[in-house]
Coordinates of C-alpha atoms and ligand atoms in Angstrom, one line a residue:
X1 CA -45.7 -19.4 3.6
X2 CA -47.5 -22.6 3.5
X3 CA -47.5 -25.7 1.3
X4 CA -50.5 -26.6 -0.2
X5 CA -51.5 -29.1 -3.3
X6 CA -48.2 -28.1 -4.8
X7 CA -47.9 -24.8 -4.1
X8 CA -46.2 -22.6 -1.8
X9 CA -49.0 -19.6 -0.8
X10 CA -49.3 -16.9 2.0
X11 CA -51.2 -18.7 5.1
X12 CA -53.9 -16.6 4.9
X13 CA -54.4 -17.2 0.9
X14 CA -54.5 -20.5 1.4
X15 CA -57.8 -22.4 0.9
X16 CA -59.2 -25.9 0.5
X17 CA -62.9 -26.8 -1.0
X18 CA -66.0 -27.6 1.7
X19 CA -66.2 -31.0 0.5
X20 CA -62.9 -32.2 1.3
X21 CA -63.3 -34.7 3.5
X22 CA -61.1 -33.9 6.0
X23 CA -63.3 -30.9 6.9
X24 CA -66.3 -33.1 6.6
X25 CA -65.2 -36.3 8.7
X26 CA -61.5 -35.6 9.6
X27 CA -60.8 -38.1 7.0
X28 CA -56.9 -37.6 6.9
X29 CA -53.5 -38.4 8.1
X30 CA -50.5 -36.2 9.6
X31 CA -47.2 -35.5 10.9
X32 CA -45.0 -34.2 13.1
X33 CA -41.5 -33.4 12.4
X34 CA -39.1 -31.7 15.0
X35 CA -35.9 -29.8 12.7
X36 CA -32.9 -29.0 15.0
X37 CA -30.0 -26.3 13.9
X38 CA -31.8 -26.6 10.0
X39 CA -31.5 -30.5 10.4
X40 CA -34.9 -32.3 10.0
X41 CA -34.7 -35.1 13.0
X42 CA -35.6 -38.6 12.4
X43 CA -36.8 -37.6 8.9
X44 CA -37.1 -41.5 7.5
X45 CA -38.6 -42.7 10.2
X46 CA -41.5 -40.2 10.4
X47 CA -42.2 -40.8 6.7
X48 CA -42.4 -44.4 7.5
X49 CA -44.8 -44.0 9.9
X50 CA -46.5 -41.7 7.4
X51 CA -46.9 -44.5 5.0
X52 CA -48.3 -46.6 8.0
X53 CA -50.8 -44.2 8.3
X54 CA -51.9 -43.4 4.7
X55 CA -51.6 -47.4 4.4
X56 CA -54.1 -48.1 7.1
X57 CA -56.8 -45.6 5.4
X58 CA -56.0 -46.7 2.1
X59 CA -54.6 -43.1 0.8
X60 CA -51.9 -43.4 -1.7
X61 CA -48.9 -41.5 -0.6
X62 CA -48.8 -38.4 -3.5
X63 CA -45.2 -38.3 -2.9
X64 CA -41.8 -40.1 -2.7
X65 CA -39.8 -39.6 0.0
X66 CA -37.3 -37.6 -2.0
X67 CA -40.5 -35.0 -3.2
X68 CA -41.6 -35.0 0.3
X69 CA -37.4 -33.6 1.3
X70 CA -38.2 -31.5 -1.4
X71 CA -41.1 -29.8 0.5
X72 CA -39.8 -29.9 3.2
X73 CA -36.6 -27.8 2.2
X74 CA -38.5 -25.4 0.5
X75 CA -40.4 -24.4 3.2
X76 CA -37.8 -24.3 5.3
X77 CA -35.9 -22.0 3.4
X78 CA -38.5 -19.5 3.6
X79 CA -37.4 -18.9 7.4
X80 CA -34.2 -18.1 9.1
X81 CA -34.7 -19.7 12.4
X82 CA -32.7 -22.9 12.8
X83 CA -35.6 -24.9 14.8
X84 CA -38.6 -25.4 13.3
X85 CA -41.5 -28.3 13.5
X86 CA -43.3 -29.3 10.1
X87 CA -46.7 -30.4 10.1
X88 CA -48.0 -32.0 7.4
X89 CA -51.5 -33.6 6.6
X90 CA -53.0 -35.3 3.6
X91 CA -57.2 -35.7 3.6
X92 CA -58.4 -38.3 1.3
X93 CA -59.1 -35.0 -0.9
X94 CA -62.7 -33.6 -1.9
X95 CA -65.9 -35.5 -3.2
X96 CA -68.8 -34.2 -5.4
X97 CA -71.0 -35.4 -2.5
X98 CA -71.1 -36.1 1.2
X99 CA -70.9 -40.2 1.9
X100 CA -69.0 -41.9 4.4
X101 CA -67.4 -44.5 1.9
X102 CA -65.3 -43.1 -0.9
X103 CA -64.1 -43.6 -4.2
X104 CA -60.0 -43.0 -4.9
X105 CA -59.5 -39.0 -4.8
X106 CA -57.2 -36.8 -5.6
X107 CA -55.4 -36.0 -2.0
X108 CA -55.1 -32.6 -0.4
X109 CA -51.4 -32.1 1.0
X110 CA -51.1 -29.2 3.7
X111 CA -47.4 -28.6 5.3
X112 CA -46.6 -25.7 7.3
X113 CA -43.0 -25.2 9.3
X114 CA -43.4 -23.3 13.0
X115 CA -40.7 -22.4 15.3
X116 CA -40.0 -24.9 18.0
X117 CA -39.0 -23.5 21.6
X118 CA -37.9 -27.1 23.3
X119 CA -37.6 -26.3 27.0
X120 CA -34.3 -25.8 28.5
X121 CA -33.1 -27.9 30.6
X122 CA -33.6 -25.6 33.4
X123 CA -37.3 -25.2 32.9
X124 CA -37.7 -29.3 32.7
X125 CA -35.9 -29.4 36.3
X126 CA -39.4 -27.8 37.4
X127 CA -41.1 -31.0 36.5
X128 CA -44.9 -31.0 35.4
X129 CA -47.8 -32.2 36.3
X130 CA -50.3 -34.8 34.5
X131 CA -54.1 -35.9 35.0
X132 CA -55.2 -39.5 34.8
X133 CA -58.5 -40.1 32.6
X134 CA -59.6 -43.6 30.9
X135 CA -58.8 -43.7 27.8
X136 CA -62.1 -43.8 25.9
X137 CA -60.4 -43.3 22.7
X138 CA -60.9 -45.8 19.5
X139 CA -58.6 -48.6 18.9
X140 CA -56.6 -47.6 16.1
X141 CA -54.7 -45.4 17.8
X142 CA -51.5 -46.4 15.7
X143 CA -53.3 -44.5 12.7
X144 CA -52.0 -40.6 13.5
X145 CA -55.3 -39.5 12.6
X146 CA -56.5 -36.2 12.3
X147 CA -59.9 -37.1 14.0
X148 CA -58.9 -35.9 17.3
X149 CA -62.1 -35.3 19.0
X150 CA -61.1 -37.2 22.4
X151 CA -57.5 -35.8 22.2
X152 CA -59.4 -32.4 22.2
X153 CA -61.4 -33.5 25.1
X154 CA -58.8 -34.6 27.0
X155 CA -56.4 -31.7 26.1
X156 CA -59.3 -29.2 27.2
X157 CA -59.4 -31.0 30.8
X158 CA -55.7 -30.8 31.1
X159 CA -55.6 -26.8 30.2
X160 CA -58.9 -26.6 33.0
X161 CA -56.2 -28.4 35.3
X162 CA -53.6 -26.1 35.1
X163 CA -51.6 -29.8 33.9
X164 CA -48.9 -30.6 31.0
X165 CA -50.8 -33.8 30.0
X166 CA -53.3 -36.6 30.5
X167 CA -52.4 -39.7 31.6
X168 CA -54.4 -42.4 29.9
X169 CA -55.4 -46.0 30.7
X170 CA -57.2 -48.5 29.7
X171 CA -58.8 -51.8 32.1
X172 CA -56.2 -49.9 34.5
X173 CA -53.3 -50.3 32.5
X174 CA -51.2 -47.1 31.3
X175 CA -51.7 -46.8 27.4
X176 CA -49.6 -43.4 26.5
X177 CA -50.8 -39.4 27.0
X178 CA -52.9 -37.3 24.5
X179 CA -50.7 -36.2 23.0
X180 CA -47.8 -38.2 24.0
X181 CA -46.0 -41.2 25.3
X182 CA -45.7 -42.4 29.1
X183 CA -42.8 -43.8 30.3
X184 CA -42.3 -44.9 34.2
X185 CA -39.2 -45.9 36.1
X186 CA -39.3 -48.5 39.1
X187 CA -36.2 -49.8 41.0
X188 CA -34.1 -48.7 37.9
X189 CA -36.3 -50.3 34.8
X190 CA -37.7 -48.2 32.7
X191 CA -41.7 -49.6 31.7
X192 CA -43.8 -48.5 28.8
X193 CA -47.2 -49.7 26.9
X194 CA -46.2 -52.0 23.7
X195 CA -46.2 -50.6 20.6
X196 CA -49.7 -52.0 18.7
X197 CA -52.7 -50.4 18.1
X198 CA -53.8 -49.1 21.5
X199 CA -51.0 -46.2 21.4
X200 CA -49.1 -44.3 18.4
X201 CA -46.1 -45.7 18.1
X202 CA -43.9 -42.5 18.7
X203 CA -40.6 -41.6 17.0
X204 CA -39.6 -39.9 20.3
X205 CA -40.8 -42.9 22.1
X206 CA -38.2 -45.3 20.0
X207 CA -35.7 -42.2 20.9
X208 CA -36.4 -42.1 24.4
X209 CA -35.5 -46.5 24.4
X210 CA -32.5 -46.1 22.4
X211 CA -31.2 -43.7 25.2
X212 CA -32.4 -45.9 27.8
X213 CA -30.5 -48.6 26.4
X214 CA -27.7 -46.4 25.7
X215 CA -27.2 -45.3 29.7
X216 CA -28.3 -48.7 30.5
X217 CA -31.8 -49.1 32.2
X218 CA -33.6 -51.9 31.6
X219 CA -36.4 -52.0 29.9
X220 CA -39.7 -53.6 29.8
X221 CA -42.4 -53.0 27.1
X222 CA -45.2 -54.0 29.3
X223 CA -47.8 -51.2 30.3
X224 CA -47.6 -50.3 34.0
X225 CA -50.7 -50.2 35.9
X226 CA -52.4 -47.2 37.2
X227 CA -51.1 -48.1 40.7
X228 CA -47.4 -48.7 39.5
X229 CA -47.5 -45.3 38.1
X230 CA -48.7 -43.7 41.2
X231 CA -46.2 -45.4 42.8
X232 CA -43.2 -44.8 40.4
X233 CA -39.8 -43.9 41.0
X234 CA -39.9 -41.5 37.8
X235 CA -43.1 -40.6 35.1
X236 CA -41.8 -39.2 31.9
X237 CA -43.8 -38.3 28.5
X238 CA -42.0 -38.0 25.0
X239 CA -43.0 -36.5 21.9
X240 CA -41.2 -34.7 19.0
X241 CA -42.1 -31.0 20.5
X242 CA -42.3 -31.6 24.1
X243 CA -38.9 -34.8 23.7
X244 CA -39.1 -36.1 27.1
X245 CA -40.8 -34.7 29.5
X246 CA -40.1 -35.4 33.4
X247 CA -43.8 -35.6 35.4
X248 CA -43.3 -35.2 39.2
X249 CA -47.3 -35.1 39.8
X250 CA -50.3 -37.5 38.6
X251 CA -53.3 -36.1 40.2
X252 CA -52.9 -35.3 43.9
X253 CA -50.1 -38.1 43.9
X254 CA -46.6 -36.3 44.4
X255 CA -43.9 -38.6 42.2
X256 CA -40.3 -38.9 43.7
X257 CA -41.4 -36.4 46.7
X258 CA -42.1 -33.9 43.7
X259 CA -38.1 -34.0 42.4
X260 CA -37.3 -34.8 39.0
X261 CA -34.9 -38.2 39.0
X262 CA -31.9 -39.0 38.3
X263 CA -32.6 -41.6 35.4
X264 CA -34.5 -38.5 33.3
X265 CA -31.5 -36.4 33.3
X266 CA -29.5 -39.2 31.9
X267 CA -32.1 -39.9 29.2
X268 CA -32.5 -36.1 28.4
X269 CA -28.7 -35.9 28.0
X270 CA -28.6 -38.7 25.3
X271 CA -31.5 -37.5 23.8
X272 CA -29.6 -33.8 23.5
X273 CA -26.6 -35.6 21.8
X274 CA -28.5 -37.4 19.5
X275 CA -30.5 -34.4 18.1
X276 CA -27.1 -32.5 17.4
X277 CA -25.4 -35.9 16.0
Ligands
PLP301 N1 -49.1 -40.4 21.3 C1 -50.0 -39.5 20.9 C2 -51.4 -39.8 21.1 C3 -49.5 -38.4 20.2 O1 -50.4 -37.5 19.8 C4 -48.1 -38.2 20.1 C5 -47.6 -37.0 19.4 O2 -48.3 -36.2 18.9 C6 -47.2 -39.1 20.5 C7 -47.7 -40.3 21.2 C8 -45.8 -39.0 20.4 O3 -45.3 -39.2 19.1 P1 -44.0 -38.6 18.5 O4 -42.9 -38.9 19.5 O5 -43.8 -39.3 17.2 O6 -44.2 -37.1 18.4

């Protein structure tokens, strides 16, 4: 079952008008939202973001926050295993005709709840590997837009890689992945891009900095350079499916000899107790 424009519907009844224009132009806005043991994680602070979003495209949010739990609970009640992941997207809604400005619509609200497989600790111990590309992307990359041609690009490259990810950076400094957040660690501080509008400021990424405050690392909020995270002691990536990822490769460029460090298990033990808190 699926959520759409207020009702819950078999997927494959489900069905939204050619002119809405988030077909037409990816003229929308969505979510991510990792649910652990039945628990929806970080629930506030993705709706938050949310209204960032909606905010910065001028949609008004159809729903409170307590219709939005609503939603969420329903659909989740339609399945029986304890860890999901909701997507949701709203589209500015459909027009009578195509135009790249717009008049206030009525929005189109789409959620859907998948099972969510983290990896096991075990399997993270492998480590992965990333590609470095420049980040050609726009610069409102705060908005979680659902024009996501480049991420699409880049995600296409990384799959014709045999990689977890793509690196990103921008005048040769380390903005975030395509679909995720890059941490590196060097002589024990822990360094990631600045939240603004040059990456999406991510819900695991604010997770990932409470436990590194937590177990004590420093950290600086300053973007590492492409060299500095060739040369790091530890690359991670965070985000709510993948939660934080260790990255023992970046191109032909081994990291720690190829062994996940000693700071990421630390990190992915907080991070473990604070999903079950
Ligand atoms: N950056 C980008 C470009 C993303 O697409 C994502 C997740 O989809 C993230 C960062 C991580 O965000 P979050 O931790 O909120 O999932």
């Amino acid at each position: 079952m699926v959520y759409l424009n207020g009702e819950f519907t078999p997927k494959n009844k489900a069905s939204i008008s050619v002119m809405d224009r988030g077909f037409l132009f990816g003229d929308g806005v969505y979510e991510v939202i990792p649910v652990y043991a039945g628990k929806i994680f970080r629930l506030y602070e993705h709706l938050q973001r949310l209204q960032n979003s909606l905010d910065a495209i001028q949609i008004q949010n159809p729903y409170s926050n307590n219709e939005w739990l609503d939603i969420f609970n329903r659909l989740l009640s339609f399945s029986s295993t304890a860890n999901q992941a909701l997507y949701l997207q709203i589209t500015r809604g459909a027009d009578v005709s195509r135009k790249h400005s717009f008049e206030a619509l009525i929005p189109s609200v789409f959620v859907e709840a998948n099972s969510l497989t983290p990896k096991s600790r075990t399997e993270l111990e492998t480590g992965f590997s990333a590609i470095s590309q420049a980040d050609f992307r726009w610069q409102r990359c705060d908005i979680k837009s659902t024009s996501l041609l480049a991420n699409i690009i880049y995600s296409q490259q990384a799959k014709a890689c045999h990689a977890e990810e793509v690196i990103l950076h921008r005048d040769q400094l380390v903005t975030e992945g395509a679909t995720s957040n890059v941490f590196i660690v060097k002589d024990s501080t822990l360094f990631t891009h600045p939240t603004g509008t040059n990456i999406l400021s991510g819900i695991t990424r604010d997770l990932v900095l409470e436990s590194a405050k937590y177990c004590n690392l420093a950290i600086q909020e300053v973007a590492p350079t492409l060299t500095q995270l060739l040369s790091a002691d530890e690359v991670w990536i965070s985000s709510s499916t993948r939660e934080v990822m260790p990255i023992t490769k970046v191109d032909d460029q081994l990291i720690n000899h190829g062994k996940v460090g000693e700071h990421w298990l630390e990190i992915y033990n907080h991070y473990q107790t604070l999903k079950h808190a």
